[in-house]
Amino acid sequence: MQEGIPNPEILKGKKDIKKLSGSFIRHSISGYKTYKGIRSSEESLADFDPDQQILPDLTPEGVELANNEAENFFSFSPEDTSLFFVSSNEARAIETADIYRHIARAKGFEIIKPEHARSSLSEQNSDGEIRVLHNLSIYPNKSKVIFDGMFNPKKYRGQINWEQIPEDVREKYDQATAIIDADDQGSFVANFAKHAEKIKEIIPEIDTPEELFNSKFKNLIRLAKFGERKIKQGASEKPIKILAFGHENYLIYFLQKYLEKENIGNCEVINFAIEDGKVKIDDVEL
């Protein structure tokens, strides 16, 4: 069992666990500025560093969308629910979460503050009220992003500074994008779902949709641990709703296999229940 993931047996029989529910919300429209900045820079093989991101990452359209969707989302009474915000470590997810946080506070919701935000971005921009989780993050730690955009259709891949890229890396990239371009599905998510397993044969370090689902999204059970701890600490007398902000990469496998959905839109919501220490989405147990 991975560190930080609770044994479901610990949660069974806890009568207060029924006070937990949650919603996963994909980040709003963004410019992916940090990725683009790294790939086009003189250090195009540099790692993604969650503490060194280009802000803001949401586009003006993304800010507007998040505000509108947040207004629609908080249709339930603040008298009946407390909120606990969690997010990936990427700026676009934290910025989206922060918009929802501001609107929730304006509507009178109680927001439970985590003991540690685990993110300098959250501490600086969200008063530490958004807890960053590795299992919601595409790159939990410093990781290379040179291959990140190759699943996009060719016209959306942006510029790469190849001067600093070793020839063997360039060859792998060219082989992988040739496969995608020969059968372009029209979007990142569709290409990722269609071609990831084949491309993993060329670039073993990439994760397939199924691998991402099993290593990240499936571990939403970790959220039960946070919620249960807050209940036990008496953080709120109200039922607690966990709002988790993240990405589509690790959702693709689940969406297509279990929900018969091709993708999830920006600010689209997937609700989940936490029952007897288990996380369920539409009766599918994670």
Coordinates of C-alpha atoms in Angstrom, one line a residue:
M1 CA 0.0 0.0 0.0
Q2 CA 1.4 3.4 -1.0
E3 CA 2.4 5.8 1.7
G4 CA -0.5 8.1 2.7
I5 CA -3.2 5.8 1.3
P6 CA -5.4 4.6 4.2
N7 CA -6.4 1.0 4.5
P8 CA -10.1 0.9 3.7
E9 CA -10.7 -1.3 6.7
I10 CA -9.7 1.6 8.9
L11 CA -12.6 3.6 7.5
K12 CA -15.2 0.9 7.7
G13 CA -17.7 1.3 10.5
K14 CA -17.0 4.9 11.0
K15 CA -20.5 6.4 11.2
D16 CA -19.3 9.9 10.3
I17 CA -17.8 8.8 7.0
K18 CA -21.3 9.1 5.5
K19 CA -20.8 12.9 5.9
L20 CA -18.3 12.9 3.1
S21 CA -18.9 13.4 -0.6
G22 CA -16.9 15.0 -3.3
S23 CA -16.6 16.4 -6.8
F24 CA -13.8 16.2 -9.3
I25 CA -13.5 19.3 -11.5
R26 CA -11.2 19.6 -14.5
H27 CA -9.2 22.8 -14.7
S28 CA -10.5 25.7 -16.8
I29 CA -9.1 26.8 -20.2
S30 CA -5.4 27.6 -19.9
G31 CA -2.4 28.6 -22.0
Y32 CA 0.0 25.9 -20.7
K33 CA 2.6 28.6 -20.5
T34 CA 5.1 26.8 -18.3
Y35 CA 5.3 23.8 -20.7
K36 CA 5.6 26.0 -23.7
G37 CA 8.2 28.1 -22.0
I38 CA 10.4 25.1 -21.2
R39 CA 10.1 23.5 -24.6
S40 CA 11.0 26.7 -26.5
S41 CA 13.8 27.8 -24.1
E42 CA 17.5 27.2 -24.2
E43 CA 16.9 24.5 -21.5
S44 CA 14.3 22.5 -23.4
L45 CA 15.2 19.4 -21.5
A46 CA 14.6 21.1 -18.1
D47 CA 12.3 19.6 -15.5
F48 CA 8.9 20.8 -14.7
D49 CA 9.3 22.5 -11.3
P50 CA 5.9 23.1 -9.5
D51 CA 7.4 26.0 -7.6
Q52 CA 8.6 27.7 -10.8
Q53 CA 5.5 28.2 -13.0
I54 CA 4.5 31.1 -15.4
L55 CA 1.5 32.9 -13.9
P56 CA -1.3 33.3 -14.7
D57 CA -1.9 30.2 -16.7
L58 CA -5.7 30.5 -17.2
T59 CA -6.7 32.5 -20.2
P60 CA -9.2 35.4 -19.9
E61 CA -11.7 32.9 -21.4
G62 CA -10.7 30.4 -18.8
V63 CA -11.2 32.9 -15.9
E64 CA -14.7 33.8 -17.3
L65 CA -15.6 30.1 -17.7
A66 CA -14.5 29.2 -14.2
N67 CA -16.4 32.1 -12.6
N68 CA -19.6 31.2 -14.5
E69 CA -19.3 27.5 -13.7
A70 CA -18.5 28.1 -10.0
E71 CA -21.6 30.3 -9.7
N72 CA -23.7 27.5 -11.1
F73 CA -21.9 24.8 -9.1
F74 CA -22.6 26.3 -5.7
S75 CA -26.4 26.0 -5.9
F76 CA -26.6 24.1 -2.5
S77 CA -26.9 25.8 0.8
P78 CA -23.8 26.9 2.8
E79 CA -25.8 26.1 5.9
D80 CA -25.6 22.4 5.1
T81 CA -22.1 21.8 3.8
S82 CA -18.5 22.6 4.5
L83 CA -15.9 22.5 1.8
F84 CA -12.4 21.1 1.6
F85 CA -10.3 22.1 -1.5
V86 CA -7.6 19.9 -3.0
S87 CA -5.8 20.3 -6.3
S88 CA -3.0 19.1 -8.5
N89 CA 0.3 21.1 -8.3
E90 CA -0.2 22.8 -11.7
A91 CA -1.0 26.5 -11.9
R92 CA -4.1 26.0 -14.1
A93 CA -5.7 23.6 -11.5
I94 CA -4.8 25.8 -8.5
E95 CA -6.0 28.9 -10.3
T96 CA -9.3 27.2 -11.1
A97 CA -9.7 26.0 -7.5
D98 CA -9.0 29.5 -6.2
I99 CA -11.8 31.0 -8.3
Y100 CA -14.2 28.4 -6.9
R101 CA -12.8 29.1 -3.4
H102 CA -13.5 32.9 -3.7
I103 CA -17.0 32.4 -5.0
A104 CA -17.7 29.8 -2.3
R105 CA -16.5 32.2 0.4
A106 CA -18.6 35.0 -1.0
K107 CA -21.6 32.7 -0.8
G108 CA -21.0 32.0 2.9
F109 CA -19.5 28.5 2.7
E110 CA -17.2 27.4 5.5
I111 CA -13.8 26.4 4.0
I112 CA -11.7 23.9 6.0
K113 CA -8.1 24.9 5.9
P114 CA -5.5 22.1 5.6
E115 CA -2.7 21.9 8.1
H116 CA -0.2 22.2 5.2
A117 CA -0.9 23.3 1.6
R118 CA 2.1 21.5 0.3
S119 CA 2.5 24.1 -2.4
S120 CA 4.1 27.6 -2.5
L121 CA 1.5 28.6 -5.1
S122 CA -1.3 27.7 -2.8
E123 CA 0.3 29.4 0.1
Q124 CA 1.0 32.6 -1.8
N125 CA -2.2 32.9 -3.9
S126 CA -4.9 31.0 -2.0
D127 CA -4.1 31.7 1.7
G128 CA -3.0 28.0 2.0
E129 CA -6.7 26.9 1.7
I130 CA -6.0 24.6 -1.2
R131 CA -4.2 21.3 -0.4
V132 CA -2.0 20.1 -3.2
L133 CA -2.0 16.3 -3.7
H134 CA 0.5 14.3 -5.6
N135 CA -2.1 11.9 -6.9
L136 CA -4.0 14.7 -8.6
S137 CA -0.8 16.0 -10.2
I138 CA 0.5 15.0 -13.6
Y139 CA 4.1 15.7 -12.5
P140 CA 4.2 15.2 -8.7
N141 CA 7.9 16.2 -8.6
K142 CA 10.4 17.7 -11.0
S143 CA 9.9 15.9 -14.3
K144 CA 10.8 16.4 -18.0
V145 CA 8.0 17.7 -20.2
I146 CA 9.6 17.4 -23.6
F147 CA 7.2 14.6 -24.6
D148 CA 4.1 16.2 -23.0
G149 CA 2.7 17.9 -26.0
M150 CA 3.4 15.3 -28.7
F151 CA -0.1 13.9 -28.4
N152 CA -1.6 17.2 -29.6
P153 CA -2.5 17.5 -33.2
K154 CA 0.6 18.8 -35.1
K155 CA -0.6 22.4 -35.4
Y156 CA -1.0 22.7 -31.6
R157 CA 2.4 21.3 -30.5
G158 CA 4.2 24.6 -30.4
Q159 CA 7.9 25.3 -30.8
I160 CA 10.7 23.1 -29.4
N161 CA 14.3 24.3 -29.2
W162 CA 16.0 21.2 -30.6
E163 CA 19.6 22.6 -30.2
Q164 CA 19.8 21.2 -26.7
I165 CA 18.0 17.9 -27.4
P166 CA 20.1 14.7 -27.8
E167 CA 19.7 13.0 -31.1
D168 CA 18.3 9.8 -29.6
V169 CA 15.5 11.9 -27.9
R170 CA 14.8 13.6 -31.2
E171 CA 14.5 10.3 -33.0
K172 CA 12.1 8.9 -30.4
Y173 CA 10.0 12.1 -30.6
D174 CA 9.9 11.9 -34.4
Q175 CA 8.9 8.2 -34.4
A176 CA 6.1 8.9 -31.9
T177 CA 4.7 11.9 -33.6
A178 CA 4.8 10.1 -37.0
I179 CA 2.4 7.5 -35.5
I180 CA 0.1 10.2 -34.2
D181 CA 0.2 12.2 -37.4
A182 CA -0.6 9.1 -39.5
D183 CA -3.8 8.6 -37.5
D184 CA -4.6 11.9 -35.9
Q185 CA -7.8 11.7 -33.8
G186 CA -8.1 15.5 -33.6
S187 CA -7.4 16.2 -29.9
F188 CA -4.8 15.5 -27.2
V189 CA -7.2 13.3 -25.3
A190 CA -8.2 11.2 -28.3
N191 CA -4.7 10.8 -29.5
F192 CA -3.5 9.8 -26.0
A193 CA -6.2 7.2 -25.7
K194 CA -5.6 5.8 -29.2
H195 CA -1.8 5.8 -29.4
A196 CA -0.3 5.8 -25.9
E197 CA 0.3 2.1 -25.7
K198 CA 2.0 1.9 -29.1
I199 CA 4.2 5.0 -28.3
K200 CA 5.2 3.5 -24.9
E201 CA 7.0 0.9 -26.9
I202 CA 9.2 3.7 -28.3
I203 CA 9.3 5.9 -25.1
P204 CA 8.9 3.6 -22.1
E205 CA 8.9 6.4 -19.6
I206 CA 5.5 7.7 -20.7
D207 CA 2.4 6.4 -18.8
T208 CA -0.6 5.0 -20.7
P209 CA -4.1 6.1 -19.7
E210 CA -4.7 2.9 -17.8
E211 CA -1.4 3.3 -15.9
L212 CA -2.2 6.9 -15.0
F213 CA -5.7 5.8 -13.8
N214 CA -4.3 3.1 -11.6
S215 CA -1.5 5.1 -10.2
K216 CA -3.3 8.4 -9.7
F217 CA -7.1 8.8 -10.0
K218 CA -7.9 5.4 -8.6
N219 CA -6.3 6.6 -5.4
L220 CA -9.0 9.1 -4.7
I221 CA -9.4 7.0 -1.6
R222 CA -6.7 9.2 -0.2
L223 CA -9.3 12.0 -0.1
A224 CA -11.4 9.9 2.4
K225 CA -8.4 10.0 4.7
F226 CA -8.3 13.8 4.6
G227 CA -12.0 14.1 5.1
E228 CA -12.1 11.6 7.9
R229 CA -9.3 13.3 9.7
K230 CA -11.1 16.6 9.6
I231 CA -14.3 15.0 10.9
K232 CA -12.4 13.4 13.8
Q233 CA -10.7 16.7 14.6
G234 CA -14.1 18.3 14.8
A235 CA -13.3 20.7 11.9
S236 CA -16.9 21.0 11.0
E237 CA -20.3 19.9 12.3
K238 CA -21.6 19.9 8.8
P239 CA -21.2 17.3 6.1
I240 CA -17.9 17.8 4.3
K241 CA -17.7 18.1 0.5
I242 CA -14.3 17.6 -1.1
L243 CA -13.6 19.6 -4.2
A244 CA -10.8 18.1 -6.2
F245 CA -9.3 20.0 -9.2
G246 CA -7.2 18.2 -11.7
H247 CA -6.6 17.0 -15.2
E248 CA -8.1 14.7 -17.9
N249 CA -5.0 12.6 -18.5
Y250 CA -5.7 10.1 -15.7
L251 CA -9.4 10.2 -16.3
I252 CA -9.5 9.0 -19.9
Y253 CA -9.3 5.3 -19.2
F254 CA -12.1 5.5 -16.6
L255 CA -14.3 7.7 -18.7
Q256 CA -14.1 5.5 -21.7
K257 CA -14.3 2.1 -20.0
Y258 CA -16.9 2.8 -17.4
L259 CA -18.9 5.9 -18.3
E260 CA -18.8 5.6 -22.1
K261 CA -17.6 9.2 -22.3
E262 CA -14.8 10.3 -24.7
N263 CA -13.5 13.1 -22.6
I264 CA -14.2 15.7 -19.9
G265 CA -14.5 19.4 -20.7
N266 CA -12.9 22.3 -18.9
C267 CA -14.7 22.8 -15.5
E268 CA -16.8 19.7 -16.1
V269 CA -17.8 18.0 -12.9
I270 CA -17.7 14.3 -11.9
N271 CA -19.3 13.7 -8.5
F272 CA -18.2 10.9 -6.3
A273 CA -19.4 9.3 -3.1
I274 CA -17.4 8.0 -0.2
E275 CA -19.2 5.1 1.5
D276 CA -17.7 2.7 4.0
G277 CA -14.2 3.8 3.2
K278 CA -14.7 3.3 -0.6
V279 CA -14.9 5.9 -3.4
K280 CA -17.6 5.3 -5.9
I281 CA -18.5 7.1 -9.2
D282 CA -21.8 6.1 -10.7
D283 CA -21.7 2.9 -8.6
V284 CA -18.2 2.0 -10.0
E285 CA -15.9 1.4 -7.1
L286 CA -12.3 2.7 -7.4

